[in-house]
Amino acid sequence: MTRSPSSPGFWRSPLRGPWLTSVLGVVLLGGITVLFVTGLVSYAAYNPNLAPVNDKTPDKGILGFYLFPWPTDPHWLYRLNQGVHVTLGITLIPVLLAKLWSVIPRLFALPPARSLAHALERISLLLLVGGALFEFVTGVLNIQLDYIFPGSFYTLHFYGAWVFFAAFIVHLVLKTPMALRNLRHLREEKDDLVSPRPDPPTVSRRGALWFVGGGSLLLFVTTVGQSFDGLLRRTALLAPHGGGDPGSGPNGFQINKTARYAGIDTAETAEDAWRLVVTGRTGTVRLSRAELARLPLHSAALPIACVEGWSTSDQWWRGVRLRDLAALVGYDDDPPDVLVESLQRRGAFRRAALRANQVADPRSLLALYVNGEDLSPDHGFPARIIVPAAPGVLNTKWVVRMTFGDL
Amino acid sequence: MRRPMPRPTLRSRIPVGSPFQLLLLAASFALAGYAGVRLLADDWFGVAVWFVGAALLHDLVLLPLYALADRSVVQGLGATGRRDWAMYVRVPAALSGLLLLVWFPLISGMVDRRYRLGTGLSPEGFLARWLLITAVLFGASALLLALRLRRAAKQRPPAVH
């Protein structure tokens, strides 16, 4: 019966075979490993162990075994990590689709299981394929702000990655030796993927690989530009933060969430209404924006880098050093952690904590100005945090309260 | 005391397989279970539907659909004796479809409001840019085919009557 997909003769493509599957598998082995590692690093960048407000997956248990205090050097660390994670993920989509296509006959193979180990391996493959697609789909939807998945992105993408990884390890232990053997011996082995009655070819195997690579290249060149400014950003024709900038002038660079989205009322940020409340060892200090501007001001050139993978080049921020604010409330030589609170009505990071090493860095500012002008409302007027190498959401905008001390 | 019933045929009917594989799989399922209970903690049904649904939707809907589309292109061209033109249709169609698949929320406009409000950028233009890229892909493919046909016509020896 060649009309049933469980019959080998049903599958007619002359391309399928161990060589093609092995090439695609080895590319995914390297690529997905980078995705997994950069994903874990991104989670560490949030400093989830510092304070509950930073941790969207507090039940992580042992899955947070590797966490470490996030450094502030080099200042482009998060920008690079997240740019690689998202851009590489998008670039690998055609490889993943081609890999799944190359092994689809095995989904229908009979008998369903040859042994207990084989039956369990096939269940593991459901976790592998379901997990891979789940991770790619949630990631691709999240960067397009399409929050239709069933829960918080952080929870789904983090735990989903571990479920996937459990199956991925088994798959690579069981299959990598064979894949490498297939690649070393260019002579084609016969296996169940090779069609017993193939159609005449319309493209060679090498041609098919170029085809997949072309798809990856197209996605790459229409995405990667969103990690750069100017003309390069314009080349990211379909990426969410490609195309162009939201404005022109000093405040014209990319915005994560606008003041309107965050529910900021201009009455609250007016000069006579807004006060920064700083609390610490020696009590509480209230400062108007004019008083802040009379404190010693410092500059830092730092990027905005979002978990969604896009980033800006370095912007020239000017404001009060976080460690100087700590000194105002009694921490002269030993800047502690700080809890930063925003005026914003919604958003998962209305409140965010920074670690002592981030507070101590001389480039960490409560910025009042950017590129020589007052911050615009969308970039956090009256004042925002900017910390080297920190994920975008930890650079709290519309800051209203800072509480220094051990969290 | 009852003696256990002998089960002579069971072992031969269901082979166990490699013990190394079994141990590896057990470890893997344990780790997947540890992460899985956390993944399923809030909305277990919704997450399970997404997780399993993603695999089913890909394997039983997306893949058969594009395989059928590809087969009908190849057979259609084959009927007119132009089977070797398949790549000239397949490549631009697949690349365009790939872009649509990845950027569907932006291209379809389903996130317009949140996108404009969130980023301050205009959500218009994604559809137009996708259509233009598609036009360039098919146009370039047509141009390559035309060049190939011209070259073939030049190399063909002049017909002898």
Coordinates of C-alpha atoms in Angstrom, one line a residue:
Chain A
M1 CA 0.0 0.0 0.0
T2 CA 1.8 3.1 -1.2
R3 CA -1.2 5.3 -0.5
S4 CA -0.5 5.1 3.3
P5 CA 2.1 7.4 4.8
S6 CA 3.4 4.5 6.8
S7 CA 4.5 2.8 3.6
P8 CA 8.1 3.8 2.6
G9 CA 6.9 4.1 -1.1
F10 CA 4.5 6.9 -0.1
W11 CA 7.4 9.3 0.3
R12 CA 8.7 10.2 -3.1
S13 CA 11.3 12.9 -2.7
P14 CA 14.7 11.9 -3.9
L15 CA 16.3 14.3 -1.5
R16 CA 15.6 12.5 1.8
G17 CA 18.4 10.5 3.2
P18 CA 20.8 10.3 6.0
W19 CA 23.3 12.9 4.5
L20 CA 20.7 15.7 4.3
T21 CA 19.3 15.0 7.7
S22 CA 22.8 14.8 9.2
V23 CA 23.9 18.2 7.8
L24 CA 20.7 19.9 9.0
G25 CA 21.0 18.1 12.4
V26 CA 24.6 19.2 12.9
V27 CA 23.7 22.9 12.1
L28 CA 20.8 22.7 14.6
L29 CA 23.1 21.0 17.2
G30 CA 25.4 24.0 17.1
G31 CA 22.7 26.7 16.6
I32 CA 20.3 25.5 19.3
T33 CA 23.1 25.1 21.8
V34 CA 23.9 28.8 21.3
L35 CA 20.2 29.6 21.7
F36 CA 19.9 27.7 24.9
V37 CA 23.0 29.2 26.4
T38 CA 22.2 32.8 25.4
G39 CA 18.7 32.2 26.8
L40 CA 20.1 31.1 30.2
V41 CA 22.5 34.0 30.2
S42 CA 19.6 36.4 29.5
Y43 CA 17.7 35.0 32.5
A44 CA 20.8 35.6 34.6
A45 CA 21.0 39.2 33.3
Y46 CA 17.7 39.9 35.1
N47 CA 19.4 39.1 38.5
P48 CA 16.4 37.0 39.4
N49 CA 17.9 35.9 42.8
L50 CA 18.3 39.5 43.9
A51 CA 14.7 40.3 44.6
P52 CA 11.3 38.8 43.9
V53 CA 10.3 41.7 41.6
N54 CA 13.1 40.7 39.2
D55 CA 12.0 37.0 39.0
K56 CA 9.1 36.0 36.8
T57 CA 9.8 32.3 37.5
P58 CA 10.3 32.1 41.3
D59 CA 9.5 28.3 41.4
K60 CA 12.6 27.6 39.2
G61 CA 14.3 25.6 42.0
I62 CA 17.4 23.8 40.7
L63 CA 17.0 25.3 37.2
G64 CA 18.6 28.5 38.5
F65 CA 21.7 26.6 39.6
Y66 CA 24.0 28.6 37.4
L67 CA 22.9 32.1 38.3
F68 CA 25.5 34.7 39.0
P69 CA 25.6 38.4 39.7
W70 CA 25.3 40.1 36.4
P71 CA 28.3 42.3 35.5
T72 CA 28.3 45.8 34.1
D73 CA 31.3 45.1 31.7
P74 CA 31.4 45.1 28.8
H75 CA 28.6 47.6 28.6
W76 CA 27.3 46.0 25.3
L77 CA 27.1 42.5 26.9
Y78 CA 23.3 42.2 27.0
R79 CA 23.0 43.9 23.6
L80 CA 25.2 41.2 22.1
N81 CA 23.7 38.3 24.0
Q82 CA 20.1 39.1 23.1
G83 CA 20.9 40.2 19.5
V84 CA 22.5 36.8 19.0
H85 CA 19.7 34.9 20.7
V86 CA 16.8 36.5 18.7
T87 CA 18.6 36.9 15.4
L88 CA 20.0 33.4 15.4
G89 CA 16.7 32.0 16.4
I90 CA 14.9 33.6 13.5
T91 CA 17.7 32.6 11.2
L92 CA 17.4 28.9 12.2
I93 CA 13.7 28.7 11.4
P94 CA 14.2 27.4 7.9
V95 CA 16.8 24.9 9.1
L96 CA 14.4 23.6 11.7
L97 CA 11.5 23.3 9.2
A98 CA 13.8 21.5 6.7
K99 CA 15.1 19.1 9.4
L100 CA 11.5 18.2 10.3
W101 CA 10.6 17.7 6.7
S102 CA 13.6 15.5 6.2
V103 CA 12.5 13.0 8.9
I104 CA 8.7 13.2 8.5
P105 CA 8.4 9.6 7.1
R106 CA 9.6 8.3 10.5
L107 CA 6.5 9.9 12.2
F108 CA 4.3 7.4 10.4
A109 CA 6.7 4.4 10.5
L110 CA 5.3 1.0 11.6
P111 CA 5.5 -0.8 13.9
P112 CA 5.1 2.2 16.3
A113 CA 7.7 0.7 18.5
R114 CA 10.3 -2.0 18.1
S115 CA 11.2 -2.1 21.8
L116 CA 10.5 -0.4 25.1
A117 CA 13.5 1.8 24.6
H118 CA 12.3 2.7 21.1
A119 CA 8.7 3.5 22.4
L120 CA 10.2 5.8 25.0
E121 CA 12.4 7.5 22.5
R122 CA 9.4 8.3 20.3
I123 CA 7.7 9.9 23.3
S124 CA 10.9 11.8 23.9
L125 CA 10.7 13.0 20.2
L126 CA 7.3 14.5 21.0
L127 CA 8.9 16.6 23.7
L128 CA 11.8 17.4 21.2
V129 CA 9.6 18.5 18.3
G130 CA 6.8 20.0 20.4
G131 CA 9.3 21.7 22.6
A132 CA 11.3 23.2 19.7
L133 CA 8.2 24.5 17.9
F134 CA 6.8 25.8 21.3
E135 CA 10.0 27.7 21.9
F136 CA 10.3 29.1 18.4
V137 CA 6.6 30.1 18.3
T138 CA 6.5 31.8 21.7
G139 CA 9.7 33.7 20.9
V140 CA 8.5 34.8 17.5
L141 CA 5.2 35.9 18.8
N142 CA 6.6 37.7 21.8
I143 CA 9.0 39.9 19.7
Q144 CA 6.0 40.9 17.7
L145 CA 4.0 41.8 20.9
D146 CA 1.5 39.2 20.0
Y147 CA 0.8 37.9 23.5
I148 CA -1.7 35.2 22.6
F149 CA 0.2 32.3 24.3
P150 CA -1.4 30.8 27.4
G151 CA 0.5 32.6 30.2
S152 CA 3.5 34.8 30.9
F153 CA 6.2 34.7 28.2
Y154 CA 8.9 34.4 30.8
T155 CA 7.4 31.3 32.4
L156 CA 6.5 29.6 29.2
H157 CA 9.8 30.3 27.4
F158 CA 12.0 29.5 30.4
Y159 CA 10.4 26.2 31.5
G160 CA 9.6 25.2 27.9
A161 CA 13.3 25.6 27.1
W162 CA 14.2 23.1 29.9
V163 CA 11.6 20.6 28.8
F164 CA 12.9 20.9 25.3
F165 CA 16.5 20.6 26.5
A166 CA 15.9 17.4 28.4
A167 CA 14.8 15.8 25.1
F168 CA 17.4 17.6 23.1
I169 CA 20.2 16.0 25.2
V170 CA 18.9 12.5 24.6
H171 CA 18.5 13.1 20.9
L172 CA 22.0 14.4 20.5
V173 CA 23.6 11.6 22.5
L174 CA 21.7 9.0 20.5
K175 CA 22.1 10.6 17.1
T176 CA 25.3 12.8 16.9
P177 CA 27.7 9.8 16.4
M178 CA 25.7 8.5 13.5
A179 CA 25.3 12.0 12.0
L180 CA 29.0 12.7 12.1
R181 CA 29.6 9.2 10.6
N182 CA 27.2 10.1 7.8
L183 CA 29.0 13.3 7.1
R184 CA 32.5 11.8 7.2
H185 CA 31.7 8.9 4.9
L186 CA 30.4 10.8 1.8
R187 CA 29.3 7.5 0.5
E188 CA 25.5 7.4 1.0
E189 CA 24.2 4.9 3.4
K190 CA 20.9 3.3 2.7
D191 CA 18.4 3.9 5.5
D192 CA 14.6 4.2 6.0
L193 CA 14.6 7.8 5.0
V194 CA 15.7 7.0 1.4
S195 CA 12.7 6.6 -0.8
P196 CA 12.5 3.2 -2.4
R197 CA 10.8 4.7 -5.5
P198 CA 11.9 8.3 -5.8
D199 CA 10.5 10.8 -8.2
P200 CA 13.1 12.1 -10.7
P201 CA 14.9 15.0 -9.0
T202 CA 14.1 18.6 -9.7
V203 CA 17.1 19.8 -7.5
S204 CA 20.2 18.2 -6.2
R205 CA 20.8 17.6 -2.4
R206 CA 23.4 20.4 -2.5
G207 CA 20.9 22.6 -4.3
A208 CA 18.3 21.9 -1.5
L209 CA 20.8 22.9 1.1
W210 CA 21.5 26.2 -0.7
F211 CA 17.7 26.7 -0.8
V212 CA 17.5 26.3 3.0
G213 CA 20.5 28.4 3.5
G214 CA 19.0 31.1 1.2
G215 CA 15.9 31.1 3.4
S216 CA 18.1 31.6 6.5
L217 CA 20.0 34.3 4.8
L218 CA 16.9 36.2 3.8
L219 CA 15.5 36.1 7.3
F220 CA 18.9 37.2 8.7
V221 CA 19.4 40.2 6.4
T222 CA 15.8 41.4 7.0
T223 CA 16.2 41.1 10.8
V224 CA 19.8 41.8 11.9
G225 CA 19.6 45.5 11.2
Q226 CA 17.3 46.1 14.2
S227 CA 20.3 45.8 16.4
F228 CA 21.9 48.8 14.8
D229 CA 21.0 52.4 14.1
G230 CA 20.9 54.5 11.0
L231 CA 20.9 53.0 7.5
L232 CA 21.4 49.5 8.9
R233 CA 18.1 49.6 10.8
R234 CA 16.4 50.4 7.6
T235 CA 17.6 47.1 6.1
A236 CA 15.6 45.2 8.7
L237 CA 12.5 45.3 6.5
L238 CA 10.2 43.1 8.4
A239 CA 11.7 43.0 12.0
P240 CA 9.6 44.7 14.7
H241 CA 12.1 47.4 15.3
G242 CA 13.5 47.6 11.8
G243 CA 12.5 50.1 9.2
G244 CA 13.1 53.4 10.9
D245 CA 13.2 55.3 14.2
P246 CA 10.0 56.5 15.9
G247 CA 11.2 60.1 15.8
S248 CA 14.0 62.4 14.8
G249 CA 16.4 64.4 16.9
P250 CA 18.1 63.6 20.3
N251 CA 15.1 61.6 21.6
G252 CA 14.3 59.9 18.3
F253 CA 15.7 56.5 19.0
Q254 CA 13.8 53.3 19.6
I255 CA 11.2 53.0 22.4
N256 CA 10.2 49.9 24.2
K257 CA 6.9 51.2 25.7
T258 CA 5.6 54.7 25.2
A259 CA 4.4 57.0 28.0
R260 CA 0.9 56.5 26.8
Y261 CA 1.2 52.7 26.8
A262 CA 2.5 52.8 30.4
G263 CA -0.3 55.1 31.5
I264 CA 1.8 58.1 32.5
D265 CA -0.2 61.2 33.2
T266 CA 1.7 64.5 32.4
A267 CA 0.2 66.1 35.5
E268 CA 2.2 63.7 37.6
T269 CA 5.5 64.4 35.9
A270 CA 5.1 68.3 35.9
E271 CA 7.8 70.2 37.8
D272 CA 5.6 71.2 40.7
A273 CA 4.1 67.7 41.1
W274 CA 6.9 65.2 40.6
R275 CA 9.4 64.4 43.4
L276 CA 12.0 61.7 43.6
V277 CA 11.7 59.9 46.9
V278 CA 15.1 58.4 48.0
T279 CA 15.2 56.3 51.1
G280 CA 18.2 54.7 52.8
R281 CA 20.1 54.3 56.0
T282 CA 19.7 57.9 57.2
G283 CA 16.1 58.4 56.2
T284 CA 14.2 59.8 53.3
V285 CA 15.1 62.7 50.9
R286 CA 12.7 64.3 48.4
L287 CA 14.1 65.9 45.4
S288 CA 12.5 68.0 42.6
R289 CA 13.9 67.7 39.1
A290 CA 15.6 71.1 39.4
E291 CA 17.3 70.0 42.7
L292 CA 18.5 66.8 41.0
A293 CA 19.9 68.9 38.1
R294 CA 22.0 70.9 40.6
L295 CA 23.7 67.7 42.0
P296 CA 27.0 66.7 40.3
L297 CA 26.0 65.5 36.8
H298 CA 28.0 62.8 34.9
S299 CA 27.8 61.3 31.4
A300 CA 27.7 57.8 30.0
A301 CA 27.4 56.4 26.5
L302 CA 25.2 53.3 26.8
P303 CA 22.8 51.4 24.6
I304 CA 19.2 50.4 25.1
A305 CA 19.1 46.6 24.6
C306 CA 15.7 44.8 24.8
V307 CA 14.9 41.2 25.6
E308 CA 13.1 41.2 22.3
G309 CA 16.5 41.3 20.5
W310 CA 16.6 44.8 19.2
S311 CA 18.9 47.5 20.5
T312 CA 20.2 51.0 19.8
S313 CA 23.7 52.1 19.5
D314 CA 25.2 54.0 22.5
Q315 CA 23.2 57.1 23.5
W316 CA 24.8 59.9 25.4
W317 CA 23.0 60.0 28.8
R318 CA 23.6 62.7 31.5
G319 CA 22.4 62.6 35.0
V320 CA 23.2 61.8 38.7
R321 CA 25.3 58.8 39.5
L322 CA 23.3 56.1 41.4
R323 CA 26.1 55.8 43.9
D324 CA 25.9 59.6 44.6
L325 CA 22.2 59.1 45.3
A326 CA 23.1 56.3 47.7
A327 CA 25.6 58.6 49.4
L328 CA 22.7 61.1 50.0
V329 CA 20.9 58.6 52.2
G330 CA 23.9 57.4 54.2
Y331 CA 25.8 54.9 52.0
D332 CA 29.0 56.9 51.4
D333 CA 31.5 54.3 50.5
D334 CA 29.5 51.1 50.3
P335 CA 26.7 51.5 47.7
P336 CA 24.0 48.8 48.4
D337 CA 21.3 47.2 46.3
V338 CA 18.4 49.4 45.3
L339 CA 14.7 48.9 44.6
V340 CA 13.5 51.3 41.8
E341 CA 9.8 52.1 41.4
S342 CA 8.2 53.8 38.4
L343 CA 5.1 55.9 37.9
Q344 CA 3.9 53.5 35.2
R345 CA 0.5 51.8 35.7
R346 CA 1.3 48.6 34.0
G347 CA 4.1 46.5 32.8
A348 CA 5.8 43.5 34.5
F349 CA 8.7 45.6 35.6
R350 CA 7.0 48.7 37.3
R351 CA 9.4 47.8 40.1
A352 CA 12.9 46.5 39.6
A353 CA 15.9 45.9 41.7
L354 CA 19.5 46.6 40.9
R355 CA 22.5 44.9 42.5
A356 CA 25.2 46.7 44.5
N357 CA 27.8 46.2 41.7
Q358 CA 25.4 47.9 39.3
V359 CA 24.8 50.8 41.7
A360 CA 28.5 51.2 42.3
D361 CA 29.4 51.5 38.6
P362 CA 30.3 55.1 37.8
R363 CA 28.4 54.9 34.5
S364 CA 25.1 53.9 36.2
L365 CA 23.0 57.0 36.2
L366 CA 19.6 58.4 37.1
A367 CA 19.5 60.2 33.7
L368 CA 17.8 63.5 33.2
Y369 CA 19.1 64.2 29.7
V370 CA 19.9 62.2 26.6
N371 CA 21.9 63.3 23.7
G372 CA 22.1 66.9 25.1
E373 CA 18.3 67.4 25.7
D374 CA 15.7 66.7 28.4
L375 CA 14.4 63.1 28.2
S376 CA 11.2 62.9 26.2
P377 CA 8.1 61.5 27.9
D378 CA 8.6 58.3 26.0
H379 CA 12.1 57.9 27.2
G380 CA 11.2 58.3 30.8
F381 CA 10.9 62.0 31.7
P382 CA 11.5 63.3 34.4
A383 CA 14.2 60.7 35.2
R384 CA 15.2 57.2 34.2
I385 CA 17.7 54.6 35.2
I386 CA 20.5 53.7 32.8
V387 CA 22.9 50.9 33.8
P388 CA 25.7 49.4 31.6
A389 CA 24.9 45.9 30.3
A390 CA 21.5 45.7 32.0
P391 CA 18.4 44.4 30.1
G392 CA 16.2 47.2 28.9
V393 CA 13.4 46.6 31.4
L394 CA 15.7 47.1 34.3
N395 CA 16.5 50.6 33.0
T396 CA 13.3 51.8 34.7
K397 CA 11.6 54.9 33.2
W398 CA 9.5 57.6 35.0
V399 CA 11.3 56.8 38.2
V400 CA 9.5 58.0 41.3
R401 CA 11.1 56.1 44.3
M402 CA 14.4 54.6 45.0
T403 CA 15.0 52.5 48.2
F404 CA 18.6 51.7 48.9
G405 CA 19.6 48.9 51.3
D406 CA 19.8 45.1 51.3
L407 CA 16.8 43.7 49.5
Chain B
M1 CA 0.8 -19.6 48.8
R2 CA 0.1 -19.0 45.1
R3 CA 3.0 -19.2 42.8
P4 CA 3.4 -16.5 40.2
M5 CA 2.1 -17.5 36.8
P6 CA 4.9 -18.2 34.3
R7 CA 4.9 -15.6 31.5
P8 CA 7.2 -17.2 28.9
T9 CA 6.0 -15.3 25.8
L10 CA 6.0 -11.7 27.1
R11 CA 9.7 -11.2 27.2
S12 CA 10.1 -12.3 23.6
R13 CA 7.1 -10.2 22.4
I14 CA 8.2 -6.9 23.8
P15 CA 12.0 -6.4 23.7
V16 CA 13.3 -4.0 26.2
G17 CA 16.1 -2.4 24.1
S18 CA 19.4 -0.9 25.1
P19 CA 19.7 -0.4 28.9
F20 CA 21.9 2.7 28.2
Q21 CA 19.1 4.2 26.2
L22 CA 16.6 3.4 28.9
L23 CA 18.7 5.1 31.6
L24 CA 19.3 8.1 29.4
L25 CA 15.6 8.4 28.7
A26 CA 14.6 8.0 32.3
A27 CA 17.0 10.8 33.3
S28 CA 15.6 13.0 30.5
F29 CA 12.0 12.4 31.5
A30 CA 12.8 13.2 35.1
L31 CA 14.3 16.5 34.1
A32 CA 11.5 17.2 31.6
G33 CA 9.0 16.4 34.4
Y34 CA 10.7 18.8 36.8
A35 CA 10.5 21.6 34.3
G36 CA 7.1 20.4 33.0
V37 CA 5.2 20.6 36.3
R38 CA 6.4 24.3 36.5
L39 CA 5.5 24.9 32.8
L40 CA 2.0 23.5 33.4
A41 CA 1.4 25.1 36.8
D42 CA -0.8 27.9 35.8
D43 CA -2.8 26.8 32.8
W44 CA -2.0 23.2 32.2
F45 CA -4.6 22.6 29.6
G46 CA -3.7 25.7 27.5
V47 CA 0.0 25.0 27.7
A48 CA -0.4 21.3 26.8
V49 CA -2.6 22.2 23.8
W50 CA 0.1 24.7 22.6
F51 CA 2.9 22.2 23.2
V52 CA 1.4 19.2 21.6
G53 CA -0.7 21.3 19.1
A54 CA 2.5 22.9 17.8
A55 CA 3.9 19.5 16.8
L56 CA 0.6 18.2 15.4
L57 CA -0.2 21.4 13.5
H58 CA 3.3 21.3 11.9
D59 CA 3.4 17.6 11.1
L60 CA -0.2 17.1 10.1
V61 CA -1.2 20.5 8.6
L62 CA 1.6 22.8 7.6
L63 CA 3.9 20.1 6.2
P64 CA 1.3 18.3 4.1
L65 CA 0.0 21.6 2.8
Y66 CA 3.3 22.9 1.5
A67 CA 4.2 19.4 0.2
L68 CA 0.9 19.2 -1.7
A69 CA 1.4 22.7 -3.1
D70 CA 4.9 21.8 -4.2
R71 CA 3.8 18.5 -5.8
S72 CA 1.0 20.3 -7.7
V73 CA 3.6 22.9 -9.0
V74 CA 6.0 20.1 -10.1
Q75 CA 3.2 18.0 -11.7
G76 CA 1.7 21.1 -13.4
L77 CA 5.0 22.0 -14.9
G78 CA 5.7 18.4 -15.7
A79 CA 2.4 18.2 -17.7
T80 CA 3.8 20.9 -20.0
G81 CA 7.2 19.4 -20.2
R82 CA 8.8 22.1 -18.0
R83 CA 9.6 20.0 -15.0
D84 CA 13.1 21.5 -14.7
W85 CA 11.5 25.0 -14.1
A86 CA 10.2 23.9 -10.6
M87 CA 13.0 25.7 -8.7
Y88 CA 12.1 29.0 -10.4
V89 CA 8.6 28.8 -8.8
R90 CA 9.6 26.9 -5.6
V91 CA 12.3 29.3 -4.4
P92 CA 10.4 32.6 -4.5
A93 CA 7.2 31.0 -3.3
A94 CA 8.9 29.3 -0.4
L95 CA 10.9 32.4 0.6
S96 CA 7.9 34.6 0.5
G97 CA 5.8 32.1 2.4
L98 CA 8.6 31.8 5.0
L99 CA 8.6 35.5 5.6
L100 CA 4.8 35.5 5.9
L101 CA 4.9 32.6 8.4
V102 CA 7.5 34.3 10.7
W103 CA 6.1 37.8 10.6
F104 CA 2.4 37.0 10.2
P105 CA 1.3 39.1 13.3
L106 CA 2.9 42.2 11.9
I107 CA 2.1 41.6 8.2
S108 CA -1.6 40.8 8.9
G109 CA -2.0 43.8 11.1
M110 CA -3.4 41.8 14.0
V111 CA -1.2 43.6 16.6
D112 CA -1.5 47.1 15.0
R113 CA -2.9 48.9 18.1
R114 CA -0.5 47.4 20.6
Y115 CA 2.5 47.9 18.3
R116 CA 1.8 51.6 17.7
L117 CA 1.0 52.3 21.3
G118 CA 4.0 50.3 22.6
T119 CA 6.8 51.2 20.2
G120 CA 5.6 54.6 18.8
L121 CA 6.3 53.2 15.3
S122 CA 3.8 53.0 12.5
P123 CA 2.4 49.5 12.1
E124 CA 1.6 50.3 8.4
G125 CA 4.1 49.2 5.9
F126 CA 4.8 45.6 6.9
L127 CA 2.2 44.3 4.4
A128 CA 3.5 46.6 1.7
R129 CA 7.2 45.6 2.4
W130 CA 6.3 41.9 2.3
L131 CA 4.5 42.3 -1.0
L132 CA 7.4 44.2 -2.5
I133 CA 9.9 41.6 -1.3
T134 CA 7.7 38.9 -2.8
A135 CA 7.5 40.9 -6.1
V136 CA 11.3 41.2 -6.1
L137 CA 11.7 37.5 -5.4
F138 CA 9.4 36.4 -8.2
G139 CA 10.7 39.1 -10.6
A140 CA 14.4 38.0 -10.0
S141 CA 13.4 34.4 -10.5
A142 CA 11.6 35.2 -13.8
L143 CA 14.7 37.2 -14.9
L144 CA 17.0 34.3 -14.2
L145 CA 14.7 31.9 -16.1
A146 CA 14.6 34.3 -19.1
L147 CA 18.4 34.5 -19.1
R148 CA 18.7 30.8 -19.0
L149 CA 16.3 30.3 -21.8
R150 CA 18.1 32.9 -23.9
R151 CA 21.5 31.3 -23.3
A152 CA 20.0 27.9 -24.2
A153 CA 18.5 29.3 -27.4
K154 CA 21.9 30.8 -28.4
Q155 CA 23.8 27.6 -27.7
R156 CA 21.3 25.5 -29.7
P157 CA 22.6 24.8 -33.2
P158 CA 20.6 26.5 -35.9
A159 CA 17.8 24.3 -37.2
V160 CA 18.6 22.5 -40.5
H161 CA 15.7 22.2 -42.9

